[in-house]
């Protein structure tokens, strides 16, 4: 549910909303029975709240109806849930089930994969395929977390802090703000 809410929204904002949301709706069955306006009210500040409420409600109903009230642990099954595409599926599989079926490609992973020359594509699906070819499978889960952390702390979108970057000698990005080579 939190991963669905994180679309176009900061993790900090999602983390402000989820404690009360999960207090009110503590199980998939509780979400499935809740009215859309009741869910919308709780998640309004995360943006696109009407669409997200529909996804949360639809996903909960499907989890209850098709998967015995438990979030499924395979990509194929996760992708049948409303609001879930590969990124969300990879997050849930990696973080909740410790299963590496793919590589999470969010906005940071997309940007950094291009800057570091790991993929030429701007399409998340193609970038994921490129990363799956390059990164050893036992690093798929940690790699995304590491890249996301790097993208937040150092390789930020507009003015990357190249002078502080431990990857600087490996990086040939055109928009570097400092270069040793
Ligand atoms: S050198 Fe600069 S552009 Fe390259 S990865 Fe580091 S922070 Fe990002």
PDB file of C-alpha atoms and ligand atoms in Angstrom:
ATOM      1  CA  UNK A   1       0.000   0.000   0.000  1.00  0.00           C
ATOM      2  CA  UNK A   2       2.812   2.391   0.893  1.00  0.00           C
ATOM      3  CA  UNK A   3       4.587   1.638  -2.377  1.00  0.00           C
ATOM      4  CA  UNK A   4       1.447   2.411  -4.365  1.00  0.00           C
ATOM      5  CA  UNK A   5       1.155   5.684  -2.438  1.00  0.00           C
ATOM      6  CA  UNK A   6       4.766   6.608  -3.183  1.00  0.00           C
ATOM      7  CA  UNK A   7       4.053   7.338  -6.879  1.00  0.00           C
ATOM      8  CA  UNK A   8       4.767  11.037  -7.543  1.00  0.00           C
ATOM      9  CA  UNK A   9       5.234  11.590  -3.823  1.00  0.00           C
ATOM     10  CA  UNK A  10       8.127  11.731  -1.359  1.00  0.00           C
ATOM     11  CA  UNK A  11       8.785   8.857   1.034  1.00  0.00           C
ATOM     12  CA  UNK A  12       8.659  11.375   3.886  1.00  0.00           C
ATOM     13  CA  UNK A  13       5.088  12.311   2.969  1.00  0.00           C
ATOM     14  CA  UNK A  14       4.053   8.657   2.593  1.00  0.00           C
ATOM     15  CA  UNK A  15       5.526   7.923   6.025  1.00  0.00           C
ATOM     16  CA  UNK A  16       3.448  10.731   7.520  1.00  0.00           C
ATOM     17  CA  UNK A  17       0.249   9.271   6.093  1.00  0.00           C
ATOM     18  CA  UNK A  18       0.673   5.525   6.628  1.00  0.00           C
ATOM     19  CA  UNK A  19       0.559   5.253  10.463  1.00  0.00           C
ATOM     20  CA  UNK A  20      -3.001   6.606  10.652  1.00  0.00           C
ATOM     21  CA  UNK A  21      -3.995   4.887   7.389  1.00  0.00           C
ATOM     22  CA  UNK A  22      -2.914   1.479   8.687  1.00  0.00           C
ATOM     23  CA  UNK A  23      -4.452   2.177  12.096  1.00  0.00           C
ATOM     24  CA  UNK A  24      -7.808   2.764  10.406  1.00  0.00           C
ATOM     25  CA  UNK A  25      -7.421  -0.053   7.859  1.00  0.00           C
ATOM     26  CA  UNK A  26      -5.092  -2.647   9.385  1.00  0.00           C
ATOM     27  CA  UNK A  27      -5.747  -5.536   6.956  1.00  0.00           C
ATOM     28  CA  UNK A  28      -6.466  -6.076   3.246  1.00  0.00           C
ATOM     29  CA  UNK A  29     -10.031  -6.982   4.267  1.00  0.00           C
ATOM     30  CA  UNK A  30     -10.406  -3.640   6.077  1.00  0.00           C
ATOM     31  CA  UNK A  31      -9.193  -1.764   2.975  1.00  0.00           C
ATOM     32  CA  UNK A  32     -11.499  -3.848   0.781  1.00  0.00           C
ATOM     33  CA  UNK A  33     -14.517  -2.937   2.895  1.00  0.00           C
ATOM     34  CA  UNK A  34     -13.656   0.766   3.238  1.00  0.00           C
ATOM     35  CA  UNK A  35     -15.455   3.315   1.082  1.00  0.00           C
ATOM     36  CA  UNK A  36     -13.398   5.231  -1.481  1.00  0.00           C
ATOM     37  CA  UNK A  37     -14.076   8.597   0.240  1.00  0.00           C
ATOM     38  CA  UNK A  38     -12.851   7.150   3.558  1.00  0.00           C
ATOM     39  CA  UNK A  39      -9.562   6.074   1.951  1.00  0.00           C
ATOM     40  CA  UNK A  40      -9.258   9.327  -0.022  1.00  0.00           C
ATOM     41  CA  UNK A  41      -9.599  11.339   3.165  1.00  0.00           C
ATOM     42  CA  UNK A  42      -6.553   9.609   4.673  1.00  0.00           C
ATOM     43  CA  UNK A  43      -4.270   9.840   1.635  1.00  0.00           C
ATOM     44  CA  UNK A  44      -5.240  13.242   0.228  1.00  0.00           C
ATOM     45  CA  UNK A  45      -1.835  14.842   0.876  1.00  0.00           C
ATOM     46  CA  UNK A  46       0.047  12.233  -1.205  1.00  0.00           C
ATOM     47  CA  UNK A  47      -1.354  13.647  -4.479  1.00  0.00           C
ATOM     48  CA  UNK A  48      -3.431  11.899  -7.158  1.00  0.00           C
ATOM     49  CA  UNK A  49      -5.431  10.674  -4.184  1.00  0.00           C
ATOM     50  CA  UNK A  50      -8.553   9.635  -6.108  1.00  0.00           C
ATOM     51  CA  UNK A  51      -6.582   7.334  -8.411  1.00  0.00           C
ATOM     52  CA  UNK A  52      -4.519   6.041  -5.521  1.00  0.00           C
ATOM     53  CA  UNK A  53      -7.625   5.338  -3.409  1.00  0.00           C
ATOM     54  CA  UNK A  54      -9.065   3.344  -6.315  1.00  0.00           C
ATOM     55  CA  UNK A  55      -5.809   1.381  -6.599  1.00  0.00           C
ATOM     56  CA  UNK A  56      -5.624   0.675  -2.859  1.00  0.00           C
ATOM     57  CA  UNK A  57      -9.234  -0.429  -2.735  1.00  0.00           C
ATOM     58  CA  UNK A  58      -8.952  -2.514  -5.926  1.00  0.00           C
ATOM     59  CA  UNK A  59      -5.684  -4.131  -4.849  1.00  0.00           C
ATOM     60  CA  UNK A  60      -7.104  -4.998  -1.434  1.00  0.00           C
ATOM     61  CA  UNK A  61     -10.233  -6.507  -2.968  1.00  0.00           C
ATOM     62  CA  UNK A  62      -8.155  -8.653  -5.308  1.00  0.00           C
ATOM     63  CA  UNK A  63      -5.779  -9.744  -2.534  1.00  0.00           C
ATOM     64  CA  UNK A  64      -8.795 -10.848  -0.506  1.00  0.00           C
ATOM     65  CA  UNK A  65     -10.670 -12.482  -3.410  1.00  0.00           C
ATOM     66  CA  UNK A  66      -7.788 -14.144  -5.281  1.00  0.00           C
ATOM     67  CA  UNK A  67      -4.937 -14.596  -2.811  1.00  0.00           C
ATOM     68  CA  UNK A  68      -6.593 -15.519   0.461  1.00  0.00           C
ATOM     69  CA  UNK A  69      -5.982 -12.102   2.024  1.00  0.00           C
ATOM     70  CA  UNK A  70      -2.194 -12.320   1.659  1.00  0.00           C
ATOM     71  CA  UNK A  71      -0.033 -10.205  -0.617  1.00  0.00           C
ATOM     72  CA  UNK A  72       1.275 -12.620  -3.290  1.00  0.00           C
ATOM     73  CA  UNK A  73       5.015 -13.226  -3.631  1.00  0.00           C
ATOM     74  CA  UNK A  74       5.411 -13.586  -7.385  1.00  0.00           C
ATOM     75  CA  UNK A  75       5.750 -10.873 -10.014  1.00  0.00           C
ATOM     76  CA  UNK A  76       3.035 -12.354 -12.238  1.00  0.00           C
ATOM     77  CA  UNK A  77       0.511 -12.307  -9.416  1.00  0.00           C
ATOM     78  CA  UNK A  78       1.532  -8.882  -8.129  1.00  0.00           C
ATOM     79  CA  UNK A  79       1.085  -7.418 -11.609  1.00  0.00           C
ATOM     80  CA  UNK A  80      -2.596  -8.424 -11.529  1.00  0.00           C
ATOM     81  CA  UNK A  81      -3.210  -5.934  -8.695  1.00  0.00           C
ATOM     82  CA  UNK A  82      -4.492  -2.462  -9.619  1.00  0.00           C
ATOM     83  CA  UNK A  83      -1.827   0.212  -9.159  1.00  0.00           C
ATOM     84  CA  UNK A  84       1.024  -2.287  -9.341  1.00  0.00           C
ATOM     85  CA  UNK A  85       3.562  -2.210 -12.178  1.00  0.00           C
ATOM     86  CA  UNK A  86       7.057  -3.700 -12.239  1.00  0.00           C
ATOM     87  CA  UNK A  87       8.614  -1.040 -10.015  1.00  0.00           C
ATOM     88  CA  UNK A  88       6.125  -1.649  -7.213  1.00  0.00           C
ATOM     89  CA  UNK A  89       6.346  -5.409  -7.778  1.00  0.00           C
ATOM     90  CA  UNK A  90      10.133  -5.310  -7.480  1.00  0.00           C
ATOM     91  CA  UNK A  91       9.982  -3.194  -4.316  1.00  0.00           C
ATOM     92  CA  UNK A  92       7.506  -5.571  -2.645  1.00  0.00           C
ATOM     93  CA  UNK A  93       9.352  -8.714  -3.753  1.00  0.00           C
ATOM     94  CA  UNK A  94      12.752  -7.350  -2.735  1.00  0.00           C
ATOM     95  CA  UNK A  95      11.920  -5.671   0.547  1.00  0.00           C
ATOM     96  CA  UNK A  96       9.103  -7.853   1.873  1.00  0.00           C
ATOM     97  CA  UNK A  97      10.027 -11.256   0.427  1.00  0.00           C
ATOM     98  CA  UNK A  98      13.789 -10.888  -0.243  1.00  0.00           C
ATOM     99  CA  UNK A  99      13.237 -12.123  -3.786  1.00  0.00           C
ATOM    100  CA  UNK A 100      15.286 -10.722  -6.653  1.00  0.00           C
ATOM    101  CA  UNK A 101      13.055 -10.961  -9.731  1.00  0.00           C
ATOM    102  CA  UNK A 102      14.141  -7.644 -11.196  1.00  0.00           C
ATOM    103  CA  UNK A 103      15.739  -4.302 -10.415  1.00  0.00           C
ATOM    104  CA  UNK A 104      13.711  -1.393  -9.037  1.00  0.00           C
ATOM    105  CA  UNK A 105      13.906   1.484 -11.518  1.00  0.00           C
ATOM    106  CA  UNK A 106      12.603   4.666  -9.930  1.00  0.00           C
ATOM    107  CA  UNK A 107      13.451   8.219 -10.909  1.00  0.00           C
ATOM    108  CA  UNK A 108      16.868   8.065  -9.176  1.00  0.00           C
ATOM    109  CA  UNK A 109      17.853   4.712 -10.678  1.00  0.00           C
ATOM    110  CA  UNK A 110      16.755   5.947 -14.109  1.00  0.00           C
ATOM    111  CA  UNK A 111      18.802   9.159 -13.867  1.00  0.00           C
ATOM    112  CA  UNK A 112      21.912   7.555 -12.386  1.00  0.00           C
ATOM    113  CA  UNK A 113      21.912   4.620 -14.792  1.00  0.00           C
ATOM    114  CA  UNK A 114      22.178   7.119 -17.624  1.00  0.00           C
ATOM    115  CA  UNK A 115      24.786   9.289 -15.897  1.00  0.00           C
ATOM    116  CA  UNK A 116      26.952   6.290 -15.070  1.00  0.00           C
ATOM    117  CA  UNK A 117      26.593   4.895 -18.584  1.00  0.00           C
ATOM    118  CA  UNK A 118      24.812   1.714 -17.456  1.00  0.00           C
ATOM    119  CA  UNK A 119      21.949   2.297 -19.883  1.00  0.00           C
ATOM    120  CA  UNK A 120      21.306   4.612 -22.805  1.00  0.00           C
ATOM    121  CA  UNK A 121      17.549   4.266 -22.566  1.00  0.00           C
ATOM    122  CA  UNK A 122      15.025   6.605 -20.929  1.00  0.00           C
ATOM    123  CA  UNK A 123      12.445   3.835 -20.712  1.00  0.00           C
ATOM    124  CA  UNK A 124      12.316   2.222 -17.242  1.00  0.00           C
ATOM    125  CA  UNK A 125      11.591  -1.217 -18.703  1.00  0.00           C
ATOM    126  CA  UNK A 126      14.638  -1.086 -21.003  1.00  0.00           C
ATOM    127  CA  UNK A 127      16.806   0.323 -18.207  1.00  0.00           C
ATOM    128  CA  UNK A 128      15.745  -2.547 -15.951  1.00  0.00           C
ATOM    129  CA  UNK A 129      16.656  -5.074 -18.651  1.00  0.00           C
ATOM    130  CA  UNK A 130      20.071  -3.417 -19.095  1.00  0.00           C
ATOM    131  CA  UNK A 131      20.708  -3.441 -15.330  1.00  0.00           C
ATOM    132  CA  UNK A 132      19.646  -7.087 -15.041  1.00  0.00           C
ATOM    133  CA  UNK A 133      22.273  -7.926 -17.640  1.00  0.00           C
ATOM    134  CA  UNK A 134      25.044  -5.905 -15.966  1.00  0.00           C
ATOM    135  CA  UNK A 135      24.453  -6.365 -12.214  1.00  0.00           C
ATOM    136  CA  UNK A 136      24.904  -9.816 -10.617  1.00  0.00           C
ATOM    137  CA  UNK A 137      21.540 -11.153  -9.463  1.00  0.00           C
ATOM    138  CA  UNK A 138      22.560 -11.354  -5.814  1.00  0.00           C
ATOM    139  CA  UNK A 139      23.076  -7.569  -5.903  1.00  0.00           C
ATOM    140  CA  UNK A 140      19.817  -6.578  -7.630  1.00  0.00           C
ATOM    141  CA  UNK A 141      17.989  -5.680  -4.424  1.00  0.00           C
ATOM    142  CA  UNK A 142      20.839  -3.835  -2.700  1.00  0.00           C
ATOM    143  CA  UNK A 143      21.922  -2.106  -5.931  1.00  0.00           C
ATOM    144  CA  UNK A 144      18.639  -0.199  -6.231  1.00  0.00           C
ATOM    145  CA  UNK A 145      18.765   0.907  -2.600  1.00  0.00           C
ATOM    146  CA  UNK A 146      22.367   2.028  -3.018  1.00  0.00           C
ATOM    147  CA  UNK A 147      21.652   3.947  -6.202  1.00  0.00           C
ATOM    148  CA  UNK A 148      18.561   5.595  -4.716  1.00  0.00           C
ATOM    149  CA  UNK A 149      20.581   6.641  -1.662  1.00  0.00           C
ATOM    150  CA  UNK A 150      23.350   7.983  -3.898  1.00  0.00           C
ATOM    151  CA  UNK A 151      20.786   9.861  -5.986  1.00  0.00           C
ATOM    152  CA  UNK A 152      19.341  11.513  -2.923  1.00  0.00           C
ATOM    153  CA  UNK A 153      22.552  12.348  -1.130  1.00  0.00           C
ATOM    154  CA  UNK A 154      25.129  13.112  -3.826  1.00  0.00           C
ATOM    155  CA  UNK A 155      24.089  12.597  -7.446  1.00  0.00           C
ATOM    156  CA  UNK A 156      21.056  14.879  -7.145  1.00  0.00           C
ATOM    157  CA  UNK A 157      19.141  15.843 -10.266  1.00  0.00           C
ATOM    158  CA  UNK A 158      20.040  19.446 -10.901  1.00  0.00           C
ATOM    159  CA  UNK A 159      23.489  20.019  -9.370  1.00  0.00           C
ATOM    160  CA  UNK A 160      25.193  16.702  -8.667  1.00  0.00           C
ATOM    161  CA  UNK A 161      27.843  16.974  -5.940  1.00  0.00           C
ATOM    162  CA  UNK A 162      30.584  15.475  -8.092  1.00  0.00           C
ATOM    163  CA  UNK A 163      33.398  16.801  -5.923  1.00  0.00           C
ATOM    164  CA  UNK A 164      32.155  14.607  -3.043  1.00  0.00           C
ATOM    165  CA  UNK A 165      31.304  11.598  -5.212  1.00  0.00           C
ATOM    166  CA  UNK A 166      33.142   8.303  -4.621  1.00  0.00           C
ATOM    167  CA  UNK A 167      32.235   7.214  -8.175  1.00  0.00           C
ATOM    168  CA  UNK A 168      33.656  10.331  -9.796  1.00  0.00           C
ATOM    169  CA  UNK A 169      36.628   8.603 -11.445  1.00  0.00           C
ATOM    170  CA  UNK A 170      34.235   6.100 -13.079  1.00  0.00           C
ATOM    171  CA  UNK A 171      31.703   8.665 -14.235  1.00  0.00           C
ATOM    172  CA  UNK A 172      31.730  10.384 -17.612  1.00  0.00           C
ATOM    173  CA  UNK A 173      28.353  12.113 -17.375  1.00  0.00           C
ATOM    174  CA  UNK A 174      28.033  15.183 -19.573  1.00  0.00           C
ATOM    175  CA  UNK A 175      26.450  17.203 -16.766  1.00  0.00           C
ATOM    176  CA  UNK A 176      29.119  16.618 -14.110  1.00  0.00           C
ATOM    177  CA  UNK A 177      29.751  19.710 -12.000  1.00  0.00           C
ATOM    178  CA  UNK A 178      33.395  18.817 -11.354  1.00  0.00           C
ATOM    179  CA  UNK A 179      35.846  16.438 -13.001  1.00  0.00           C
ATOM    180  CA  UNK A 180      39.237  15.025 -12.085  1.00  0.00           C
ATOM    181  CA  UNK A 181      39.816  13.549 -15.527  1.00  0.00           C
TER     182      UNK A 181
HETATM  183  S1  LIG B   1      30.468  12.136 -10.609  1.00  0.00           S
HETATM  184 FE1  LIG B   1      28.713  13.518 -10.435  1.00  0.00          FE
HETATM  185  S2  LIG B   1      27.297  12.945 -12.088  1.00  0.00           S
HETATM  186 FE2  LIG B   1      28.783  11.234 -11.800  1.00  0.00          FE
HETATM  187  S3  LIG B   1      27.783   9.818 -10.358  1.00  0.00           S
HETATM  188 FE3  LIG B   1      29.046  11.203  -9.142  1.00  0.00          FE
HETATM  189  S4  LIG B   1      27.685  12.891  -8.546  1.00  0.00           S
HETATM  190 FE4  LIG B   1      26.701  11.792 -10.245  1.00  0.00          FE
END
